[in-house]
XYZ file of C-alpha atoms in Angstrom:
284
model
C -70.946 53.619 -74.365
C -70.658 51.204 -77.260
C -69.788 54.060 -79.638
C -67.032 55.217 -77.284
C -65.591 51.701 -77.166
C -65.614 51.471 -80.956
C -63.902 54.846 -81.282
C -61.272 53.802 -78.755
C -60.716 50.576 -80.675
C -60.397 52.519 -83.950
C -57.776 54.814 -82.400
C -55.875 51.823 -81.020
C -55.912 50.215 -84.484
C -54.605 53.426 -86.058
C -51.819 53.545 -83.494
C -50.936 49.916 -84.210
C -50.763 50.697 -87.933
C -48.516 53.663 -87.173
C -46.313 51.462 -84.975
C -45.986 48.965 -87.837
C -44.774 51.692 -90.196
C -42.328 53.050 -87.614
C -41.029 49.539 -86.957
C -40.531 48.867 -90.663
C -38.717 52.174 -91.118
C -36.404 51.398 -88.224
C -35.747 47.927 -89.609
C -34.837 49.495 -92.948
C -32.660 52.179 -91.340
C -30.584 49.497 -89.622
C -29.627 48.058 -92.996
C -29.478 51.056 -95.348
C -26.229 52.446 -93.928
C -24.650 48.991 -94.078
C -25.818 48.496 -97.664
C -24.422 51.903 -98.648
C -21.063 51.039 -97.094
C -20.939 47.670 -98.827
C -21.721 49.198 -102.209
C -18.893 51.666 -101.686
C -16.673 48.728 -100.746
C -17.623 47.114 -104.068
C -16.122 50.026 -105.998
C -12.986 49.925 -103.869
C -12.615 46.143 -104.105
C -12.910 45.831 -107.878
C -10.686 48.695 -109.017
C -7.208 48.153 -110.464
C -4.995 50.955 -111.764
C -7.901 53.401 -112.095
C -9.976 50.821 -113.978
C -12.748 48.547 -112.809
C -11.728 44.876 -112.794
C -14.423 43.555 -115.149
C -13.696 39.874 -114.486
C -15.878 40.072 -111.377
C -18.807 41.102 -113.557
C -18.824 37.878 -115.546
C -20.205 35.738 -112.732
C -22.973 35.992 -110.155
C -21.880 37.097 -106.681
C -21.749 34.598 -103.845
C -22.088 34.836 -100.090
C -18.292 34.775 -99.985
C -18.206 37.916 -102.159
C -20.565 39.660 -99.767
C -18.492 38.634 -96.755
C -15.403 40.145 -98.364
C -17.269 43.362 -99.097
C -18.423 43.623 -95.484
C -14.826 43.416 -94.318
C -13.855 46.145 -96.763
C -16.808 48.272 -95.710
C -15.354 48.484 -92.205
C -12.211 50.015 -93.678
C -13.959 52.671 -95.784
C -13.201 55.437 -93.301
C -9.558 55.095 -94.357
C -10.358 55.506 -98.058
C -10.246 58.895 -99.759
C -13.840 59.928 -100.569
C -12.884 61.572 -103.865
C -11.286 58.361 -105.111
C -14.356 56.367 -104.139
C -16.599 58.737 -106.099
C -14.278 58.576 -109.089
C -14.450 54.775 -109.062
C -18.211 54.960 -108.915
C -18.291 57.166 -111.983
C -15.999 54.777 -113.862
C -18.281 51.918 -112.922
C -21.426 53.741 -114.006
C -19.865 54.658 -117.349
C -19.348 50.990 -118.279
C -23.036 50.300 -118.940
C -22.577 46.551 -119.627
C -25.219 43.855 -119.239
C -22.883 41.820 -117.014
C -22.412 44.792 -114.748
C -26.177 45.222 -114.333
C -26.685 41.523 -113.627
C -23.966 41.415 -111.004
C -25.181 44.611 -109.367
C -28.768 43.383 -109.136
C -27.682 40.107 -107.598
C -25.386 41.910 -105.165
C -28.172 44.237 -104.064
C -30.486 41.264 -103.621
C -28.012 39.551 -101.310
C -27.479 42.672 -99.246
C -31.168 43.492 -98.922
C -32.247 39.951 -98.029
C -31.681 40.407 -94.245
C -33.725 43.629 -94.342
C -36.547 41.876 -96.180
C -36.508 39.028 -93.658
C -36.635 41.465 -90.745
C -39.511 43.358 -92.302
C -41.462 40.144 -92.894
C -40.879 38.917 -89.337
C -41.929 42.279 -87.908
C -45.109 42.335 -89.984
C -45.956 38.727 -89.159
C -45.356 39.256 -85.440
C -47.484 42.415 -85.400
C -50.358 40.783 -87.278
C -50.335 37.808 -84.899
C -50.458 40.179 -81.930
C -53.307 42.149 -83.493
C -55.237 38.958 -84.218
C -54.790 37.810 -80.623
C -55.867 41.193 -79.238
C -58.904 41.341 -81.522
C -59.833 37.765 -80.596
C -59.643 38.718 -76.929
C -61.670 41.912 -77.446
C -64.478 40.122 -79.249
C -64.462 37.349 -76.646
C -64.873 39.940 -73.888
C -67.721 41.657 -75.791
C -69.524 38.335 -76.229
C -68.925 37.193 -72.670
C -66.774 34.239 -73.734
C -64.220 32.896 -71.270
C -60.702 34.089 -71.888
C -59.096 31.782 -74.462
C -55.828 31.552 -72.543
C -57.624 30.242 -69.434
C -56.654 26.565 -69.630
C -55.179 25.776 -66.211
C -53.802 22.378 -65.351
C -56.118 20.521 -62.944
C -55.159 20.059 -59.285
C -54.970 16.293 -59.773
C -52.684 16.597 -62.792
C -50.484 19.152 -61.041
C -50.184 16.853 -58.034
C -49.119 13.970 -60.275
C -46.573 16.188 -62.002
C -45.270 17.514 -58.675
C -44.918 14.015 -57.205
C -43.027 12.828 -60.268
C -40.752 15.877 -60.273
C -40.105 15.505 -56.542
C -39.216 11.830 -57.010
C -36.437 12.914 -59.387
C -35.017 15.343 -56.805
C -36.904 18.407 -58.035
C -39.146 20.925 -56.294
C -42.141 22.908 -57.594
C -42.790 26.126 -55.644
C -46.111 28.001 -55.667
C -45.763 30.227 -52.592
C -46.341 33.999 -52.442
C -42.640 34.801 -52.814
C -42.463 32.864 -56.069
C -45.572 34.626 -57.366
C -44.022 38.025 -56.554
C -40.906 36.994 -58.470
C -43.004 35.900 -61.460
C -44.960 39.178 -61.289
C -41.707 41.128 -61.308
C -40.558 39.439 -64.526
C -44.068 39.335 -66.026
C -44.045 35.572 -66.650
C -46.335 32.638 -65.854
C -43.714 30.180 -64.627
C -39.959 29.691 -64.470
C -37.469 26.834 -64.315
C -34.551 28.224 -62.318
C -32.421 25.163 -62.995
C -32.911 21.440 -63.454
C -34.472 20.969 -60.052
C -36.470 24.076 -59.088
C -39.600 25.432 -60.804
C -41.810 28.358 -59.737
C -45.481 28.287 -60.741
C -48.474 30.535 -60.240
C -51.703 29.079 -58.878
C -53.929 27.913 -61.783
C -51.025 28.072 -64.220
C -51.753 27.351 -67.868
C -50.979 23.855 -69.093
C -48.518 25.102 -71.677
C -46.546 27.043 -69.052
C -46.306 24.036 -66.706
C -45.077 21.606 -69.354
C -42.767 24.202 -70.883
C -40.909 24.695 -67.602
C -40.765 20.963 -66.931
C -39.124 20.551 -70.323
C -36.692 23.377 -69.549
C -35.759 21.639 -66.287
C -34.962 18.508 -68.299
C -32.835 20.608 -70.658
C -30.855 21.969 -67.713
C -30.256 18.428 -66.474
C -29.245 17.215 -69.937
C -26.732 20.045 -70.302
C -28.613 21.671 -73.188
C -28.954 25.032 -71.428
C -25.483 26.216 -70.453
C -25.770 29.999 -70.878
C -28.222 32.813 -71.646
C -27.053 33.114 -75.242
C -27.176 30.593 -78.063
C -27.918 27.521 -75.925
C -30.888 29.240 -74.283
C -32.344 30.344 -77.622
C -31.912 26.857 -79.075
C -33.544 25.368 -75.983
C -36.560 27.666 -76.352
C -37.015 26.587 -79.981
C -36.772 22.911 -79.008
C -39.334 23.446 -76.241
C -41.889 25.104 -78.527
C -41.545 22.180 -80.939
C -42.071 19.768 -78.038
C -45.284 21.538 -77.013
C -46.632 21.603 -80.571
C -45.711 17.977 -81.262
C -47.464 16.872 -78.055
C -50.302 19.408 -78.002
C -53.045 16.768 -78.044
C -51.434 14.641 -75.339
C -50.849 17.709 -73.129
C -54.438 18.928 -73.769
C -53.349 22.362 -74.948
C -56.095 24.745 -76.044
C -56.311 26.226 -79.536
C -55.189 29.543 -78.071
C -52.162 27.944 -76.401
C -51.230 26.264 -79.679
C -51.515 29.590 -81.522
C -49.420 31.337 -78.853
C -46.818 28.562 -78.993
C -46.571 28.858 -82.790
C -46.038 32.595 -82.386
C -43.416 32.026 -79.673
C -41.590 29.581 -81.935
C -41.331 32.149 -84.731
C -40.166 34.815 -82.254
C -37.429 32.578 -80.795
C -36.277 31.575 -84.293
C -36.045 35.263 -85.215
C -34.082 35.980 -82.016
C -31.624 33.171 -82.793
C -31.083 34.464 -86.341
C -30.513 37.946 -84.970
C -27.953 36.503 -82.520
C -26.123 34.839 -85.426
C -26.252 38.051 -87.504
C -24.855 40.182 -84.671
C -22.027 37.744 -84.021
C -21.226 37.061 -87.674
C -21.920 33.324 -87.325
C -22.496 31.569 -90.657
C -22.668 27.960 -89.396
C -26.207 28.204 -88.079
C -28.049 25.609 -85.997
C -31.410 24.358 -87.235
C -33.932 22.304 -85.291
C -33.906 18.630 -86.250
C -36.367 16.388 -84.456
């Protein structure tokens, strides 16, 4: 039976490795077409009277340059393909050191988002694999599940009494549990005054939702977009900064660190999709 388990684990590991490669390829595919369009826009942008405007080659490109190229890239469908190819050939025939320097820097700027995505995907996958392997070995050795760190009844009662005194309500009935099961979550703050919890909920989940309730009351969470993502990042920092006081387990700390990286990646993706350059950063 042990041999069968090992073989199953080996196959699961192979599948995870395959999933990593597929994920990286998809991350690259999302950017390659955009990069190709922006490079074509470069040839369109820096051409004057059938000649490349070489003044642009005498300085390193900036983010502003890249922004301009992205705007031009959206208009490429209106440009004659033959003319674009001709401009490319003129550019390639120049063969100057300045041209090579500018082109390398331009490519670096354009490929940076792809590199960041690939790194985040790899890091997220490795963290998941580490957690799964930790759990598998714990099960084999008969060790209690690392995520099993429920808040005590006495502590939960104190928390509930405090929350109730501020006008709030913590619900742990069967209907709330069914709702949590449906969404696949441990707990949920519906607003600033109502929280649903499972019985024997993890400490991290309890204090996370209490903090979210405070954020609702303070007007930090106002939508499901940017404000929600920022609130999640602030909450993970709160849990990590107060991990000892809240008696979080090592596993909960590791999971919180992973969640923080995931929420930060989600916020960056939100900014990328919406073309937002003035990005918020957590400041304690």
